[in-house]
PDB file of C-alpha atoms in Angstrom:
ATOM      1  CA  UNK A   4     104.645 -61.210 -24.375  1.00 45.00           C
ATOM      2  CA  UNK A   5     102.993 -57.861 -23.694  1.00 51.00           C
ATOM      3  CA  UNK A   6     102.354 -56.622 -20.149  1.00 57.00           C
ATOM      4  CA  UNK A   7     100.202 -53.645 -19.173  1.00 68.00           C
ATOM      5  CA  UNK A   8     100.790 -51.637 -16.027  1.00 76.00           C
ATOM      6  CA  UNK A   9      98.867 -48.645 -14.690  1.00 81.00           C
ATOM      7  CA  UNK A  10     100.876 -45.780 -13.195  1.00 81.00           C
ATOM      8  CA  UNK A  11      99.324 -43.263 -10.814  1.00 82.00           C
ATOM      9  CA  UNK A  12     100.242 -41.352  -7.686  1.00 84.00           C
ATOM     10  CA  UNK A  13      98.689 -39.378  -4.879  1.00 89.00           C
ATOM     11  CA  UNK A  14      99.937 -36.343  -2.981  1.00 93.00           C
ATOM     12  CA  UNK A  15      99.410 -35.300   0.609  1.00 94.00           C
ATOM     13  CA  UNK A  16     100.490 -31.828   1.776  1.00 96.00           C
ATOM     14  CA  UNK A  17     100.838 -31.055   5.482  1.00 97.00           C
ATOM     15  CA  UNK A  18     101.361 -27.499   6.783  1.00 97.00           C
ATOM     16  CA  UNK A  19     102.853 -27.264  10.298  1.00 97.00           C
ATOM     17  CA  UNK A  20     103.776 -24.378  12.617  1.00 97.00           C
ATOM     18  CA  UNK A  21     107.570 -24.036  12.709  1.00 96.00           C
ATOM     19  CA  UNK A  22     107.622 -23.335  16.473  1.00 95.00           C
ATOM     20  CA  UNK A  23     104.988 -25.687  17.879  1.00 95.00           C
ATOM     21  CA  UNK A  24     104.829 -28.421  15.251  1.00 95.00           C
ATOM     22  CA  UNK A  25     101.037 -28.199  15.326  1.00 96.00           C
ATOM     23  CA  UNK A  26      99.372 -29.139  12.029  1.00 96.00           C
ATOM     24  CA  UNK A  27      97.650 -26.090  10.518  1.00 95.00           C
ATOM     25  CA  UNK A  28      96.209 -27.810   7.476  1.00 94.00           C
ATOM     26  CA  UNK A  29      96.300 -30.961   5.344  1.00 94.00           C
ATOM     27  CA  UNK A  30      95.588 -31.046   1.633  1.00 94.00           C
ATOM     28  CA  UNK A  31      95.759 -33.522  -1.224  1.00 89.00           C
ATOM     29  CA  UNK A  32      96.278 -33.732  -4.947  1.00 88.00           C
ATOM     30  CA  UNK A  33      95.678 -36.394  -7.587  1.00 80.00           C
ATOM     31  CA  UNK A  34      98.046 -36.045 -10.458  1.00 80.00           C
ATOM     32  CA  UNK A  35      98.336 -36.427 -14.176  1.00 84.00           C
ATOM     33  CA  UNK A  36     101.352 -38.419 -15.336  1.00 86.00           C
ATOM     34  CA  UNK A  37     103.094 -36.545 -18.149  1.00 89.00           C
ATOM     35  CA  UNK A  38     104.852 -37.516 -21.331  1.00 87.00           C
ATOM     36  CA  UNK A  39     108.157 -36.799 -19.587  1.00 88.00           C
ATOM     37  CA  UNK A  40     107.591 -39.767 -17.255  1.00 85.00           C
ATOM     38  CA  UNK A  41     107.618 -42.101 -20.241  1.00 80.00           C
ATOM     39  CA  UNK A  42     110.739 -40.460 -21.653  1.00 82.00           C
ATOM     40  CA  UNK A  43     112.481 -40.908 -18.277  1.00 83.00           C
ATOM     41  CA  UNK A  44     111.186 -44.396 -17.409  1.00 77.00           C
ATOM     42  CA  UNK A  45     114.710 -45.771 -17.028  1.00 74.00           C
ATOM     43  CA  UNK A  46     116.211 -42.616 -15.513  1.00 80.00           C
ATOM     44  CA  UNK A  47     117.157 -42.397 -11.856  1.00 78.00           C
ATOM     45  CA  UNK A  48     116.178 -38.705 -11.889  1.00 85.00           C
ATOM     46  CA  UNK A  49     112.453 -39.082 -12.638  1.00 87.00           C
ATOM     47  CA  UNK A  50     111.563 -38.800  -8.919  1.00 89.00           C
ATOM     48  CA  UNK A  51     114.478 -36.538  -7.937  1.00 91.00           C
ATOM     49  CA  UNK A  52     112.458 -33.462  -6.907  1.00 95.00           C
ATOM     50  CA  UNK A  53     109.009 -32.241  -5.999  1.00 96.00           C
ATOM     51  CA  UNK A  54     108.439 -28.904  -7.704  1.00 96.00           C
ATOM     52  CA  UNK A  55     105.807 -26.382  -6.587  1.00 97.00           C
ATOM     53  CA  UNK A  56     104.227 -23.410  -8.273  1.00 97.00           C
ATOM     54  CA  UNK A  57     101.548 -20.721  -8.151  1.00 98.00           C
ATOM     55  CA  UNK A  58      99.800 -21.156 -11.493  1.00 97.00           C
ATOM     56  CA  UNK A  59      96.308 -22.187 -12.534  1.00 95.00           C
ATOM     57  CA  UNK A  60      95.014 -24.450 -15.263  1.00 94.00           C
ATOM     58  CA  UNK A  61      94.309 -28.058 -16.087  1.00 93.00           C
ATOM     59  CA  UNK A  62      97.329 -30.432 -16.129  1.00 93.00           C
ATOM     60  CA  UNK A  63      97.648 -32.649 -19.188  1.00 92.00           C
ATOM     61  CA  UNK A  64      99.727 -35.568 -20.431  1.00 89.00           C
ATOM     62  CA  UNK A  65     101.606 -33.368 -22.914  1.00 91.00           C
ATOM     63  CA  UNK A  66     102.396 -30.524 -20.503  1.00 93.00           C
ATOM     64  CA  UNK A  67     105.809 -31.037 -18.858  1.00 93.00           C
ATOM     65  CA  UNK A  68     106.124 -27.802 -16.856  1.00 95.00           C
ATOM     66  CA  UNK A  69     104.209 -26.136 -14.056  1.00 96.00           C
ATOM     67  CA  UNK A  70     101.911 -23.268 -14.991  1.00 97.00           C
ATOM     68  CA  UNK A  71     104.038 -20.902 -12.885  1.00 97.00           C
ATOM     69  CA  UNK A  72     107.156 -22.498 -11.398  1.00 96.00           C
ATOM     70  CA  UNK A  73     108.364 -21.361  -7.936  1.00 97.00           C
ATOM     71  CA  UNK A  74     110.954 -23.852  -6.691  1.00 97.00           C
ATOM     72  CA  UNK A  75     111.857 -27.527  -6.391  1.00 96.00           C
ATOM     73  CA  UNK A  76     112.967 -29.598  -3.403  1.00 97.00           C
ATOM     74  CA  UNK A  77     114.981 -32.827  -3.364  1.00 95.00           C
ATOM     75  CA  UNK A  78     113.007 -35.938  -2.464  1.00 95.00           C
ATOM     76  CA  UNK A  79     113.816 -38.691   0.022  1.00 95.00           C
ATOM     77  CA  UNK A  80     112.555 -42.241  -0.488  1.00 93.00           C
ATOM     78  CA  UNK A  81     110.584 -43.337   2.579  1.00 94.00           C
ATOM     79  CA  UNK A  82     110.309 -46.933   3.774  1.00 93.00           C
ATOM     80  CA  UNK A  83     110.020 -50.158   1.832  1.00 94.00           C
ATOM     81  CA  UNK A  84     107.920 -51.068  -1.172  1.00 95.00           C
ATOM     82  CA  UNK A  85     104.202 -50.919  -0.273  1.00 95.00           C
ATOM     83  CA  UNK A  86     102.385 -54.115  -1.241  1.00 95.00           C
ATOM     84  CA  UNK A  87      98.706 -53.194  -1.528  1.00 94.00           C
ATOM     85  CA  UNK A  88      97.839 -56.607  -2.978  1.00 92.00           C
ATOM     86  CA  UNK A  89      99.402 -59.120  -5.353  1.00 87.00           C
ATOM     87  CA  UNK A  90      98.926 -56.792  -8.314  1.00 88.00           C
ATOM     88  CA  UNK A  91      99.391 -53.278  -6.844  1.00 92.00           C
ATOM     89  CA  UNK A  92     102.595 -51.864  -5.385  1.00 95.00           C
ATOM     90  CA  UNK A  93     103.561 -48.426  -4.108  1.00 95.00           C
ATOM     91  CA  UNK A  94     106.481 -46.305  -2.935  1.00 94.00           C
ATOM     92  CA  UNK A  95     106.473 -43.055  -0.974  1.00 96.00           C
ATOM     93  CA  UNK A  96     108.751 -40.055  -1.486  1.00 95.00           C
ATOM     94  CA  UNK A  97     108.864 -36.909   0.644  1.00 97.00           C
ATOM     95  CA  UNK A  98     110.231 -33.373   0.433  1.00 97.00           C
ATOM     96  CA  UNK A  99     110.040 -30.312   2.685  1.00 98.00           C
ATOM     97  CA  UNK A 100     109.568 -26.604   2.077  1.00 98.00           C
ATOM     98  CA  UNK A 101     111.355 -24.845   4.977  1.00 97.00           C
ATOM     99  CA  UNK A 102     109.864 -21.953   6.918  1.00 97.00           C
ATOM    100  CA  UNK A 103     112.056 -19.302   5.301  1.00 97.00           C
ATOM    101  CA  UNK A 104     111.230 -20.335   1.716  1.00 98.00           C
ATOM    102  CA  UNK A 105     108.535 -19.031  -0.662  1.00 98.00           C
ATOM    103  CA  UNK A 106     107.171 -16.632   1.969  1.00 98.00           C
ATOM    104  CA  UNK A 107     104.189 -14.695   0.642  1.00 98.00           C
ATOM    105  CA  UNK A 108     103.523 -17.040  -2.261  1.00 98.00           C
ATOM    106  CA  UNK A 109     100.167 -18.743  -2.908  1.00 98.00           C
ATOM    107  CA  UNK A 110     101.001 -22.346  -3.769  1.00 98.00           C
ATOM    108  CA  UNK A 111      98.498 -24.052  -6.058  1.00 97.00           C
ATOM    109  CA  UNK A 112     100.324 -26.807  -7.962  1.00 96.00           C
ATOM    110  CA  UNK A 113     103.067 -29.385  -7.571  1.00 96.00           C
ATOM    111  CA  UNK A 114     104.571 -32.485  -9.147  1.00 94.00           C
ATOM    112  CA  UNK A 115     107.505 -34.836  -9.344  1.00 94.00           C
ATOM    113  CA  UNK A 116     110.308 -33.505 -11.502  1.00 93.00           C
ATOM    114  CA  UNK A 117     113.769 -34.087 -12.898  1.00 89.00           C
ATOM    115  CA  UNK A 118     116.413 -31.375 -12.560  1.00 83.00           C
ATOM    116  CA  UNK A 119     114.767 -29.239 -15.250  1.00 79.00           C
ATOM    117  CA  UNK A 120     111.882 -26.766 -15.042  1.00 78.00           C
ATOM    118  CA  UNK A 121     110.405 -28.549 -18.089  1.00 79.00           C
ATOM    119  CA  UNK A 122     111.067 -31.964 -16.573  1.00 88.00           C
ATOM    120  CA  UNK A 123     107.759 -32.523 -14.755  1.00 94.00           C
ATOM    121  CA  UNK A 124     107.002 -36.252 -14.719  1.00 91.00           C
ATOM    122  CA  UNK A 125     103.711 -35.683 -12.877  1.00 92.00           C
ATOM    123  CA  UNK A 126     101.554 -32.579 -12.355  1.00 94.00           C
ATOM    124  CA  UNK A 127      98.722 -31.918  -9.900  1.00 93.00           C
ATOM    125  CA  UNK A 128      96.625 -29.041  -8.578  1.00 95.00           C
ATOM    126  CA  UNK A 129      96.232 -28.754  -4.796  1.00 94.00           C
ATOM    127  CA  UNK A 130      92.711 -29.394  -3.501  1.00 91.00           C
ATOM    128  CA  UNK A 131      90.805 -29.437  -0.226  1.00 86.00           C
ATOM    129  CA  UNK A 132      88.999 -32.457   1.228  1.00 81.00           C
ATOM    130  CA  UNK A 133      86.049 -31.793  -1.099  1.00 84.00           C
ATOM    131  CA  UNK A 134      88.194 -31.768  -4.211  1.00 83.00           C
ATOM    132  CA  UNK A 135      88.065 -28.010  -4.751  1.00 89.00           C
ATOM    133  CA  UNK A 136      91.230 -26.325  -6.030  1.00 91.00           C
ATOM    134  CA  UNK A 137      92.794 -24.079  -3.396  1.00 94.00           C
ATOM    135  CA  UNK A 138      95.905 -22.024  -2.708  1.00 96.00           C
ATOM    136  CA  UNK A 139      98.178 -22.477   0.318  1.00 97.00           C
ATOM    137  CA  UNK A 140      99.318 -19.086   1.543  1.00 97.00           C
ATOM    138  CA  UNK A 141     102.946 -19.611   2.621  1.00 97.00           C
ATOM    139  CA  UNK A 142     104.131 -17.655   5.682  1.00 97.00           C
ATOM    140  CA  UNK A 143     107.430 -17.601   7.570  1.00 97.00           C
ATOM    141  CA  UNK A 144     105.747 -19.663  10.308  1.00 97.00           C
ATOM    142  CA  UNK A 145     105.004 -22.569   7.997  1.00 97.00           C
ATOM    143  CA  UNK A 146     106.894 -25.767   7.308  1.00 98.00           C
ATOM    144  CA  UNK A 147     105.256 -27.654   4.457  1.00 98.00           C
ATOM    145  CA  UNK A 148     105.847 -31.387   4.164  1.00 98.00           C
ATOM    146  CA  UNK A 149     105.094 -32.922   0.773  1.00 97.00           C
ATOM    147  CA  UNK A 150     104.315 -36.632   0.476  1.00 96.00           C
ATOM    148  CA  UNK A 151     103.802 -38.479  -2.782  1.00 94.00           C
ATOM    149  CA  UNK A 152     102.975 -42.168  -3.101  1.00 94.00           C
ATOM    150  CA  UNK A 153     103.504 -43.731  -6.502  1.00 91.00           C
ATOM    151  CA  UNK A 154     101.487 -46.806  -7.458  1.00 91.00           C
ATOM    152  CA  UNK A 155     101.993 -49.408 -10.170  1.00 89.00           C
ATOM    153  CA  UNK A 156      99.086 -51.797 -10.829  1.00 88.00           C
ATOM    154  CA  UNK A 157      99.205 -54.884 -13.018  1.00 83.00           C
ATOM    155  CA  UNK A 158      96.065 -56.532 -14.410  1.00 77.00           C
ATOM    156  CA  UNK A 159      94.744 -59.731 -12.905  1.00 72.00           C
ATOM    157  CA  UNK A 160      96.501 -62.736 -14.483  1.00 62.00           C
ATOM    158  CA  UNK A 161      94.508 -64.655 -17.051  1.00 51.00           C
ATOM    159  CA  UNK A 162      92.827 -67.657 -15.447  1.00 48.00           C
ATOM    160  CA  UNK A 163      94.789 -70.844 -16.009  1.00 45.00           C
ATOM    161  CA  UNK A 164      97.943 -69.038 -17.151  1.00 45.00           C
ATOM    162  CA  UNK A 165     100.947 -68.884 -14.824  1.00 45.00           C
ATOM    163  CA  UNK A 166     102.470 -65.401 -14.544  1.00 51.00           C
ATOM    164  CA  UNK A 167     105.781 -65.162 -16.387  1.00 52.00           C
ATOM    165  CA  UNK A 168     107.092 -61.954 -14.861  1.00 63.00           C
ATOM    166  CA  UNK A 169     107.925 -61.108 -11.280  1.00 77.00           C
ATOM    167  CA  UNK A 170     105.537 -58.187 -10.797  1.00 81.00           C
ATOM    168  CA  UNK A 171     106.978 -57.252  -7.412  1.00 86.00           C
ATOM    169  CA  UNK A 172     110.498 -56.989  -8.814  1.00 83.00           C
ATOM    170  CA  UNK A 173     109.340 -54.973 -11.802  1.00 81.00           C
ATOM    171  CA  UNK A 174     107.571 -52.566  -9.442  1.00 85.00           C
ATOM    172  CA  UNK A 175     110.749 -52.252  -7.362  1.00 85.00           C
ATOM    173  CA  UNK A 176     112.756 -51.468 -10.494  1.00 81.00           C
ATOM    174  CA  UNK A 177     110.465 -48.635 -11.559  1.00 83.00           C
ATOM    175  CA  UNK A 178     109.146 -47.237  -8.264  1.00 87.00           C
ATOM    176  CA  UNK A 179     112.232 -47.320  -6.045  1.00 86.00           C
ATOM    177  CA  UNK A 180     115.341 -45.170  -6.423  1.00 75.00           C
ATOM    178  CA  UNK A 181     117.915 -47.722  -5.299  1.00 62.00           C
ATOM    179  CA  UNK A 182     121.149 -46.519  -6.923  1.00 58.00           C
ATOM    180  CA  UNK A 183     122.778 -43.431  -8.384  1.00 57.00           C
ATOM    181  CA  UNK A 184     122.716 -44.886 -11.902  1.00 55.00           C
ATOM    182  CA  UNK A 185     119.893 -45.347 -14.368  1.00 57.00           C
ATOM    183  CA  UNK A 186     117.984 -48.626 -14.458  1.00 54.00           C
ATOM    184  CA  UNK A 187     119.060 -51.146 -17.125  1.00 53.00           C
ATOM    185  CA  UNK A 188     115.925 -53.221 -17.733  1.00 49.00           C
ATOM    186  CA  UNK A 189     115.593 -56.837 -18.788  1.00 49.00           C
ATOM    187  CA  UNK A 190     111.962 -56.194 -19.741  1.00 48.00           C
ATOM    188  CA  UNK A 191     111.446 -52.923 -21.530  1.00 47.00           C
ATOM    189  CA  UNK A 192     108.467 -50.663 -21.025  1.00 49.00           C
ATOM    190  CA  UNK A 193     107.813 -49.003 -24.338  1.00 46.00           C
ATOM    191  CA  UNK A 194     107.675 -45.247 -24.396  1.00 42.00           C
ATOM    192  CA  UNK A 195     104.040 -45.438 -25.390  1.00 43.00           C
ATOM    193  CA  UNK A 196     100.914 -44.784 -23.415  1.00 46.00           C
ATOM    194  CA  UNK A 197      97.192 -44.472 -23.708  1.00 48.00           C
ATOM    195  CA  UNK A 198      94.751 -42.838 -21.334  1.00 50.00           C
ATOM    196  CA  UNK A 199      91.978 -45.122 -20.089  1.00 50.00           C
ATOM    197  CA  UNK A 200      89.476 -43.816 -17.521  1.00 52.00           C
ATOM    198  CA  UNK A 201      91.826 -40.972 -16.681  1.00 49.00           C
ATOM    199  CA  UNK A 202      94.817 -43.234 -15.965  1.00 52.00           C
ATOM    200  CA  UNK A 203      97.983 -43.631 -17.999  1.00 50.00           C
ATOM    201  CA  UNK A 204      98.618 -47.196 -19.164  1.00 51.00           C
ATOM    202  CA  UNK A 205     102.160 -48.122 -20.211  1.00 51.00           C
ATOM    203  CA  UNK A 206     103.071 -51.238 -22.145  1.00 48.00           C
ATOM    204  CA  UNK A 207     105.909 -53.673 -21.624  1.00 49.00           C
ATOM    205  CA  UNK A 208     107.462 -56.145 -24.031  1.00 48.00           C
ATOM    206  CA  UNK A 209     110.274 -58.577 -23.330  1.00 44.00           C
ATOM    207  CA  UNK A 210     111.547 -58.564 -26.914  1.00 43.00           C
ATOM    208  CA  UNK A 211     111.839 -54.907 -27.872  1.00 43.00           C
ATOM    209  CA  UNK A 212     113.582 -51.962 -26.283  1.00 41.00           C
ATOM    210  CA  UNK A 213     112.215 -48.457 -25.912  1.00 39.00           C
TER     211      UNK A 213
END
């Protein structure tokens, strides 16, 4: 049995004044999932950090580093699994850039990462509300909160065929960081992907590993 699942995620960046807590700006980013995500599908570290940088360019599936790396910050998993509908599930992770960090830098890019500078599992350019690429000028008055929500979407079941897999549990296994060890799957997602309409589609098979 072969199962397809679509992986995507969305970023929200909030800049706040360190003294007053007042929001100074909110930005977003829509990412590209990289080849490294597929290589780390079963690894507990694939969502370990959010890395930020100051480079420019166009992220791609085969690029696994930022254009110009600045720093990375450990993520925290926020809340329970998000159930958008019976086929789409999500999970939010957050990280924070403190006021005394990266002062004077112009932040333009970010992404989820392992503990390596070439371990980017996703990569996105920061944009404004109109979708234009921008730079966030970091000052010593700024706290920057980074939010990323990962989504996993399964296709609609074929009419008249009962679903064999527990989609919710599979989403939990891949979206949530629930232990310090790597995930040992009973259904394996192959380390193979194709890009359809700008989204990365991964394939699962209950009979073959990797």
